[in-house]
PDB file of C-alpha atoms in Angstrom:
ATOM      1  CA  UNK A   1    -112.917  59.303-132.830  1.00  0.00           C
ATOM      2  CA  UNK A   2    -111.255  55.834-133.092  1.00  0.00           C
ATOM      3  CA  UNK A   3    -113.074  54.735-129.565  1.00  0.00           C
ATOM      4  CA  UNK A   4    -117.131  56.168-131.391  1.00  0.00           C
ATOM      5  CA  UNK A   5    -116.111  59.434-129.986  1.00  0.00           C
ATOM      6  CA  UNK A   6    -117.657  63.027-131.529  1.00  0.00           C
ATOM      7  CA  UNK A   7    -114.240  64.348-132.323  1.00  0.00           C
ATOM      8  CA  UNK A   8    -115.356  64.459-135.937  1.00  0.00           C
ATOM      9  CA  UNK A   9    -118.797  65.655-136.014  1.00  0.00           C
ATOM     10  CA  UNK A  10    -117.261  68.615-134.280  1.00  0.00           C
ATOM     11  CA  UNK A  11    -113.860  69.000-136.808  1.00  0.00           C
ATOM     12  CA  UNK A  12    -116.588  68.986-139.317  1.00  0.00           C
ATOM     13  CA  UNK A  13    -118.811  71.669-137.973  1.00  0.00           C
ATOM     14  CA  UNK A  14    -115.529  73.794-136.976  1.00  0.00           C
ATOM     15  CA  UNK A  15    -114.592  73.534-140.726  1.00  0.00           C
ATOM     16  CA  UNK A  16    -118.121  74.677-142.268  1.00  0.00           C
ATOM     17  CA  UNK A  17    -117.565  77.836-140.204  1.00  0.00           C
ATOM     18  CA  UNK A  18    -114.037  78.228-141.785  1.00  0.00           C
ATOM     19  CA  UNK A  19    -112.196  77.810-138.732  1.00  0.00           C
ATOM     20  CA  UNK A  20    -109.415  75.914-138.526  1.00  0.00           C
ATOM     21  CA  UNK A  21    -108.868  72.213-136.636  1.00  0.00           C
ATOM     22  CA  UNK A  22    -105.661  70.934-134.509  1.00  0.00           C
ATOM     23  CA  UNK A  23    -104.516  67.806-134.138  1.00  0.00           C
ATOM     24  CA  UNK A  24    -102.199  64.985-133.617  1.00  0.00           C
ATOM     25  CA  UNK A  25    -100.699  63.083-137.293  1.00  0.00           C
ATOM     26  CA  UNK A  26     -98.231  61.212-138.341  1.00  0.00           C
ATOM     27  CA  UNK A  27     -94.926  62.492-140.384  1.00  0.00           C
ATOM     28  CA  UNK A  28     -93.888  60.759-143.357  1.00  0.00           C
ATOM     29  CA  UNK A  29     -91.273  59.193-140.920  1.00  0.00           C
ATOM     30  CA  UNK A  30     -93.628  57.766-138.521  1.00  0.00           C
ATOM     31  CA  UNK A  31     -92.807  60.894-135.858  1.00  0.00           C
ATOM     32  CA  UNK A  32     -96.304  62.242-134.673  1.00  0.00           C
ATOM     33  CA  UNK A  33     -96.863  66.179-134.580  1.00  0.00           C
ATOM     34  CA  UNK A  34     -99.898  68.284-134.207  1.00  0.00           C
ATOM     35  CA  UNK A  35    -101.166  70.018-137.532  1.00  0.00           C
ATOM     36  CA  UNK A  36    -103.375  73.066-137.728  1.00  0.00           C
ATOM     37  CA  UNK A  37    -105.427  73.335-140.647  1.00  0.00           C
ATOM     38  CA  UNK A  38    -108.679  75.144-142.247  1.00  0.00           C
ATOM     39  CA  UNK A  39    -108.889  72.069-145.020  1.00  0.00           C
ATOM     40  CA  UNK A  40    -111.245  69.080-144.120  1.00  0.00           C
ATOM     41  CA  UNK A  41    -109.436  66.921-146.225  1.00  0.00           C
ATOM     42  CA  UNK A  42    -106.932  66.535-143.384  1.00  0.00           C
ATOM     43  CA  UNK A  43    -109.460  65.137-140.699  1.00  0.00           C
ATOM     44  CA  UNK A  44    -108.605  62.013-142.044  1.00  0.00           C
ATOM     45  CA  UNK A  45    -104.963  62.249-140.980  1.00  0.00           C
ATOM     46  CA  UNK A  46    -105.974  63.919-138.066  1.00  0.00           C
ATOM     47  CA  UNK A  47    -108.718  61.143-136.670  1.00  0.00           C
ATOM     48  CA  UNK A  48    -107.293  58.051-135.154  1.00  0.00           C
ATOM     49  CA  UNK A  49    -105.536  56.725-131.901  1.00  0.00           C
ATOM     50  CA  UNK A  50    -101.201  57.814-131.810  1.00  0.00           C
ATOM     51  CA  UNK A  51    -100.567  56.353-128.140  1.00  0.00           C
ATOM     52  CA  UNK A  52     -97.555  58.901-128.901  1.00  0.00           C
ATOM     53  CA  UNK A  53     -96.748  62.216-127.735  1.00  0.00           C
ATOM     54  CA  UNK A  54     -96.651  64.447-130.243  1.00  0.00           C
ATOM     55  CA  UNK A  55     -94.670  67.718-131.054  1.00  0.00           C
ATOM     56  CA  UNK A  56     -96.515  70.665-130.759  1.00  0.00           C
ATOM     57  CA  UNK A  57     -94.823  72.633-133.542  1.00  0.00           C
ATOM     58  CA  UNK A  58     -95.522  75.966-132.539  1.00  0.00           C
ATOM     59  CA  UNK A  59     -99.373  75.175-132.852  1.00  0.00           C
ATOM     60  CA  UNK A  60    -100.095  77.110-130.006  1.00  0.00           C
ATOM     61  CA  UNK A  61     -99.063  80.361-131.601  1.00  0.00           C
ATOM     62  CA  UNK A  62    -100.693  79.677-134.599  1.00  0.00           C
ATOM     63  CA  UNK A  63    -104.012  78.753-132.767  1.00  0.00           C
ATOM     64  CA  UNK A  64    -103.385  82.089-130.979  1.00  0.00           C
ATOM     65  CA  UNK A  65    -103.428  84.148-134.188  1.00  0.00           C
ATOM     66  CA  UNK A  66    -106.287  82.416-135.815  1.00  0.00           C
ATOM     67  CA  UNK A  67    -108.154  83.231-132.218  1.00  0.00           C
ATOM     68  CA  UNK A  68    -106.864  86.733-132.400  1.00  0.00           C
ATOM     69  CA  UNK A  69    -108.175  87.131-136.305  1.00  0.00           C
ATOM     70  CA  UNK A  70    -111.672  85.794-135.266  1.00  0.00           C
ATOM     71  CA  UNK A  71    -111.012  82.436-136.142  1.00  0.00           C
ATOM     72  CA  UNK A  72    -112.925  79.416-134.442  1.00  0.00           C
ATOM     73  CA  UNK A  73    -110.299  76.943-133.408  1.00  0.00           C
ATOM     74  CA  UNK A  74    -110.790  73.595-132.592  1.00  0.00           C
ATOM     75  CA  UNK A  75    -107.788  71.650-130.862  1.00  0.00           C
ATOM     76  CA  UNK A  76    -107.654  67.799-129.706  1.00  0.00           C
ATOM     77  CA  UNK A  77    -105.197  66.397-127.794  1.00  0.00           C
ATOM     78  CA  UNK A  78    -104.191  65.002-124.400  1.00  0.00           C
ATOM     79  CA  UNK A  79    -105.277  66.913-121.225  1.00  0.00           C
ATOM     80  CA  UNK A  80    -101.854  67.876-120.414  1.00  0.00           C
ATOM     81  CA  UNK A  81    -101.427  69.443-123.981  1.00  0.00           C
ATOM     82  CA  UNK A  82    -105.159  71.192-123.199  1.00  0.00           C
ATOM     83  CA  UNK A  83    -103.871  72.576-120.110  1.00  0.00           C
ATOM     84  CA  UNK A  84    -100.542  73.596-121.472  1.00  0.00           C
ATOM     85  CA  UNK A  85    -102.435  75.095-124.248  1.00  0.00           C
ATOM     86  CA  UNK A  86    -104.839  77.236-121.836  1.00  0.00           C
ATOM     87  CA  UNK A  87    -102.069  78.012-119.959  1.00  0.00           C
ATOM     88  CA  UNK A  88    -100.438  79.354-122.839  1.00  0.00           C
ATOM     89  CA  UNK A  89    -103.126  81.425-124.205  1.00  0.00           C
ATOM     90  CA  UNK A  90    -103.677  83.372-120.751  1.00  0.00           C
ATOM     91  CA  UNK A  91    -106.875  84.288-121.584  1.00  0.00           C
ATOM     92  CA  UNK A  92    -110.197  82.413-122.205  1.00  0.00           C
ATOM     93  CA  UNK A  93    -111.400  82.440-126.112  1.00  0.00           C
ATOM     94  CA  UNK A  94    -114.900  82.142-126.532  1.00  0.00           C
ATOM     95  CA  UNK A  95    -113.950  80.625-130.418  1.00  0.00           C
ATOM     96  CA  UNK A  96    -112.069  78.063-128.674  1.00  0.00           C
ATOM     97  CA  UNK A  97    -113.137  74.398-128.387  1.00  0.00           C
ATOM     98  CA  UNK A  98    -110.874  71.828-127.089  1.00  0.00           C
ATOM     99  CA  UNK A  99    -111.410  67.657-127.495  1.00  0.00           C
ATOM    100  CA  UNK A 100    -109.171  65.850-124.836  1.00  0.00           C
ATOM    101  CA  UNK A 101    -109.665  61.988-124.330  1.00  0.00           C
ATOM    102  CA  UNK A 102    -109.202  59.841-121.490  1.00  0.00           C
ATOM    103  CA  UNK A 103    -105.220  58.876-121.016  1.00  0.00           C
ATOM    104  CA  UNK A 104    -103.158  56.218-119.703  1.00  0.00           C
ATOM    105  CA  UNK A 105    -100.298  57.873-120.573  1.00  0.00           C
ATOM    106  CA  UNK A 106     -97.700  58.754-123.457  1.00  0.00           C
ATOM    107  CA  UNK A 107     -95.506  56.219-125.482  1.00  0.00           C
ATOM    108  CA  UNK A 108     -92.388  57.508-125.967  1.00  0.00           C
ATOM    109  CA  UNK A 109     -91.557  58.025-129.985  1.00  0.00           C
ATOM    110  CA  UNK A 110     -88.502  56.272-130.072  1.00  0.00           C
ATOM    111  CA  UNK A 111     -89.722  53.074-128.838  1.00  0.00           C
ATOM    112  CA  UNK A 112     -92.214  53.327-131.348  1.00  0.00           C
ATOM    113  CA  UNK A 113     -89.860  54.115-133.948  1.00  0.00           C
ATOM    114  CA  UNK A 114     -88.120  51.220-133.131  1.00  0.00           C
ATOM    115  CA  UNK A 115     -90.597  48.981-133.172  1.00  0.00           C
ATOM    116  CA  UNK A 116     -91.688  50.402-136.984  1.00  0.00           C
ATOM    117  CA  UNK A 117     -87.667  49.225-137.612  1.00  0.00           C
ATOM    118  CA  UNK A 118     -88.334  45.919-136.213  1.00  0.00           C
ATOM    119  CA  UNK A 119     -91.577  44.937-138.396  1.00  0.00           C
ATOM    120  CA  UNK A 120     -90.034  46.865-141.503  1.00  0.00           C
ATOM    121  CA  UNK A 121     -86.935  44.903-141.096  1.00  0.00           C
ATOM    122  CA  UNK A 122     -89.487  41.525-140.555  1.00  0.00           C
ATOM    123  CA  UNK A 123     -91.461  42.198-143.733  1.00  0.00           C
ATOM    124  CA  UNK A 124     -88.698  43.298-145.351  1.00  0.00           C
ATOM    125  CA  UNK A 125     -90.784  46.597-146.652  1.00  0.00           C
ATOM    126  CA  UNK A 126     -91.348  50.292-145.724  1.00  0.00           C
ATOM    127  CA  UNK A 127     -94.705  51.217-143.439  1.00  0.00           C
ATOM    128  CA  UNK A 128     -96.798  53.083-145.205  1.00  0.00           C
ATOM    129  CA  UNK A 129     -99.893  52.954-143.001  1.00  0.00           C
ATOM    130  CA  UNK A 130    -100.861  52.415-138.512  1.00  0.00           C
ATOM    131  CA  UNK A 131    -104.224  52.012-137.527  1.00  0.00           C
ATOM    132  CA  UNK A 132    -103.944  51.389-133.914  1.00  0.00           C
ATOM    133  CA  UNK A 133    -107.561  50.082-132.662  1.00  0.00           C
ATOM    134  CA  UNK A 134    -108.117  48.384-136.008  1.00  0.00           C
ATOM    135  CA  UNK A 135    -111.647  46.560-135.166  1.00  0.00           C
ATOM    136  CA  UNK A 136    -110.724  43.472-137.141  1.00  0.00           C
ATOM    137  CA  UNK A 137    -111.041  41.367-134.155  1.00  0.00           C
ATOM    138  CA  UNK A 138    -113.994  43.135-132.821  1.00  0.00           C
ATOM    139  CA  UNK A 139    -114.952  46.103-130.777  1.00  0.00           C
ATOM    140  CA  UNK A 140    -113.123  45.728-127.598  1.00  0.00           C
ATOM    141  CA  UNK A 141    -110.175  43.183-129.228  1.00  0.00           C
ATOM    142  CA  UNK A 142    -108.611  45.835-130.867  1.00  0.00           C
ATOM    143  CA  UNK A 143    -105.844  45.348-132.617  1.00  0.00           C
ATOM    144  CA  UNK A 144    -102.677  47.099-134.817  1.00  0.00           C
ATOM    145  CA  UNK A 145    -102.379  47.268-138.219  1.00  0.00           C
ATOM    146  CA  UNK A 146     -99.529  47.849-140.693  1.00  0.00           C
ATOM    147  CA  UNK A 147     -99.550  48.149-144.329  1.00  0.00           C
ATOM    148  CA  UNK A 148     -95.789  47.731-146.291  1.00  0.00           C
ATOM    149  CA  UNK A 149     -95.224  49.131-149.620  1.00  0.00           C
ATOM    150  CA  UNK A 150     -94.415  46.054-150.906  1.00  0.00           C
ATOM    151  CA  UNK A 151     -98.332  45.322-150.539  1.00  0.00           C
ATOM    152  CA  UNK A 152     -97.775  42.601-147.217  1.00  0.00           C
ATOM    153  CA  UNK A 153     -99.823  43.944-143.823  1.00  0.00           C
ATOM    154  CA  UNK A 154     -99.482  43.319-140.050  1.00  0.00           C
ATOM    155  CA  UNK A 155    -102.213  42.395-138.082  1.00  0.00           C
ATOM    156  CA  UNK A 156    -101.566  42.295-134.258  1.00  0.00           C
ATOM    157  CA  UNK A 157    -104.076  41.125-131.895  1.00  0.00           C
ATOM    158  CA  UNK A 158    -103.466  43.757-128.542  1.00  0.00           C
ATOM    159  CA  UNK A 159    -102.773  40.671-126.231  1.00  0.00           C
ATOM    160  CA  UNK A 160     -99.752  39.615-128.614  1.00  0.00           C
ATOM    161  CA  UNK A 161     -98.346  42.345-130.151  1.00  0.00           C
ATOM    162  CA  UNK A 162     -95.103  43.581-128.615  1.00  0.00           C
ATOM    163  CA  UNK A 163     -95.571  47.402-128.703  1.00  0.00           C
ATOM    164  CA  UNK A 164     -99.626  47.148-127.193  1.00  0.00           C
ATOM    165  CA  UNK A 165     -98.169  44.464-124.611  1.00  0.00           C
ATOM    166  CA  UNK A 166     -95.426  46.705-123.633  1.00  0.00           C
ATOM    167  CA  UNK A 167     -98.293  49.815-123.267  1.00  0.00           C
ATOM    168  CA  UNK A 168    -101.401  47.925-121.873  1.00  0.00           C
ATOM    169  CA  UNK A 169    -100.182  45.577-119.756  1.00  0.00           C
ATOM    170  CA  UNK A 170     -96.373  46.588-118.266  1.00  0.00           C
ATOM    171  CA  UNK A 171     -96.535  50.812-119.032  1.00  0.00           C
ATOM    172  CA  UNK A 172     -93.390  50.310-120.432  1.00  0.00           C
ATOM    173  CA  UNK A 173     -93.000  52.780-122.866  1.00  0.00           C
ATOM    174  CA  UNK A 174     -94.546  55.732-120.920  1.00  0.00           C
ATOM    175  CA  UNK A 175     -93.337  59.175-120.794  1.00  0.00           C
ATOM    176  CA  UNK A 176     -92.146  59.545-116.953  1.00  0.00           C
ATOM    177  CA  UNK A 177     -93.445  63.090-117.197  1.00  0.00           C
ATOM    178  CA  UNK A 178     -97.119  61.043-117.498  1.00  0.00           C
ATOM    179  CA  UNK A 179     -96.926  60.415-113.995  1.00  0.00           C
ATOM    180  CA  UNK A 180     -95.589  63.689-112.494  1.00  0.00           C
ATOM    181  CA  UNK A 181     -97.945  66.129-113.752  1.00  0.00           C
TER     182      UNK A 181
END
């Protein structure tokens, strides 16, 4: 939904039926794991570019049983995870929806987490908040930004900010499994 996508329209509709939505947040440590949850207060954590892979947490069996219990289910994530998931499942769900989005590749988490070191160690502060594709510079000039706690942000333009340089332009940081599918 961070690219005008209809990810959210849909997580809404899912939710007025009482089904349940899956999808890719961040931990309070800056990891990224997939969530399930029947509470539309969470889309907000849920909507958003990662550029990380995320752990799956067992969603998959809990997606299962809320299938299995008549649930609707609605899960977004990379195709691989969306074939993994269908592949898992063994069966076609006519509750099921699935959201994937077009992808370059996965960022591995602990360059990531390094690079959250690196600016908290620069601004001397804890993150407390990413926005990657912050539209600050316009539409297609995204850019990354970083609230501390200590009330200082980061704004970094994608054509100079180490960790968008290192994914856009080199695929540095990419999961080698990305390209062996």
């Amino acid at each position: 939904s961070t690219s005008g996508g209809i990810f959210s329209e849909l997580a809404e509709n899912i939710y007025q039926q009482g089904g349940c939505v899956s999808g890719a947040v961040y931990t309070d440590d800056w990891h990224v794991e997939h969530i399930i949850s029947d509470n539309p207060k969470e889309l907000e954590r849920i909507r958003s570019s990662k550029y990380l892979q995320s752990d799956l947490n067992g969603a998959f069996k809990e997606i299962k049983y809320n299938l299995e219990t008549g649930k609707e289910a609605l899960f977004c994530g990379s195709p691989c995870q969306i074939a993994a998931l269908y592949n898992f499942l063994q069966k076609d769900y006519t509750k099921l929806y699935t959201v994937d989005f077009i992808c370059k590749g996965m960022n591995s988490p602990k360059i990531f987490l390094k690079y959250i070191s690196y600016l908290e160690e620069k601004y001397k502060s804890r993150v407390t908040y990413v926005k990657f594709k912050n539209k600050k510079y316009g539409w297609h000039n995204f850019s990354t930004k970083i609230n501390f706690a200590n009330g200082k942000s980061y704004v970094g333009w994608r054509y100079f900010d180490t960790f968008m340089i290192g994914y856009l332009e080199y695929n540095a940081f990419m999961r080698p499994s990305c390209y062996d599918c």
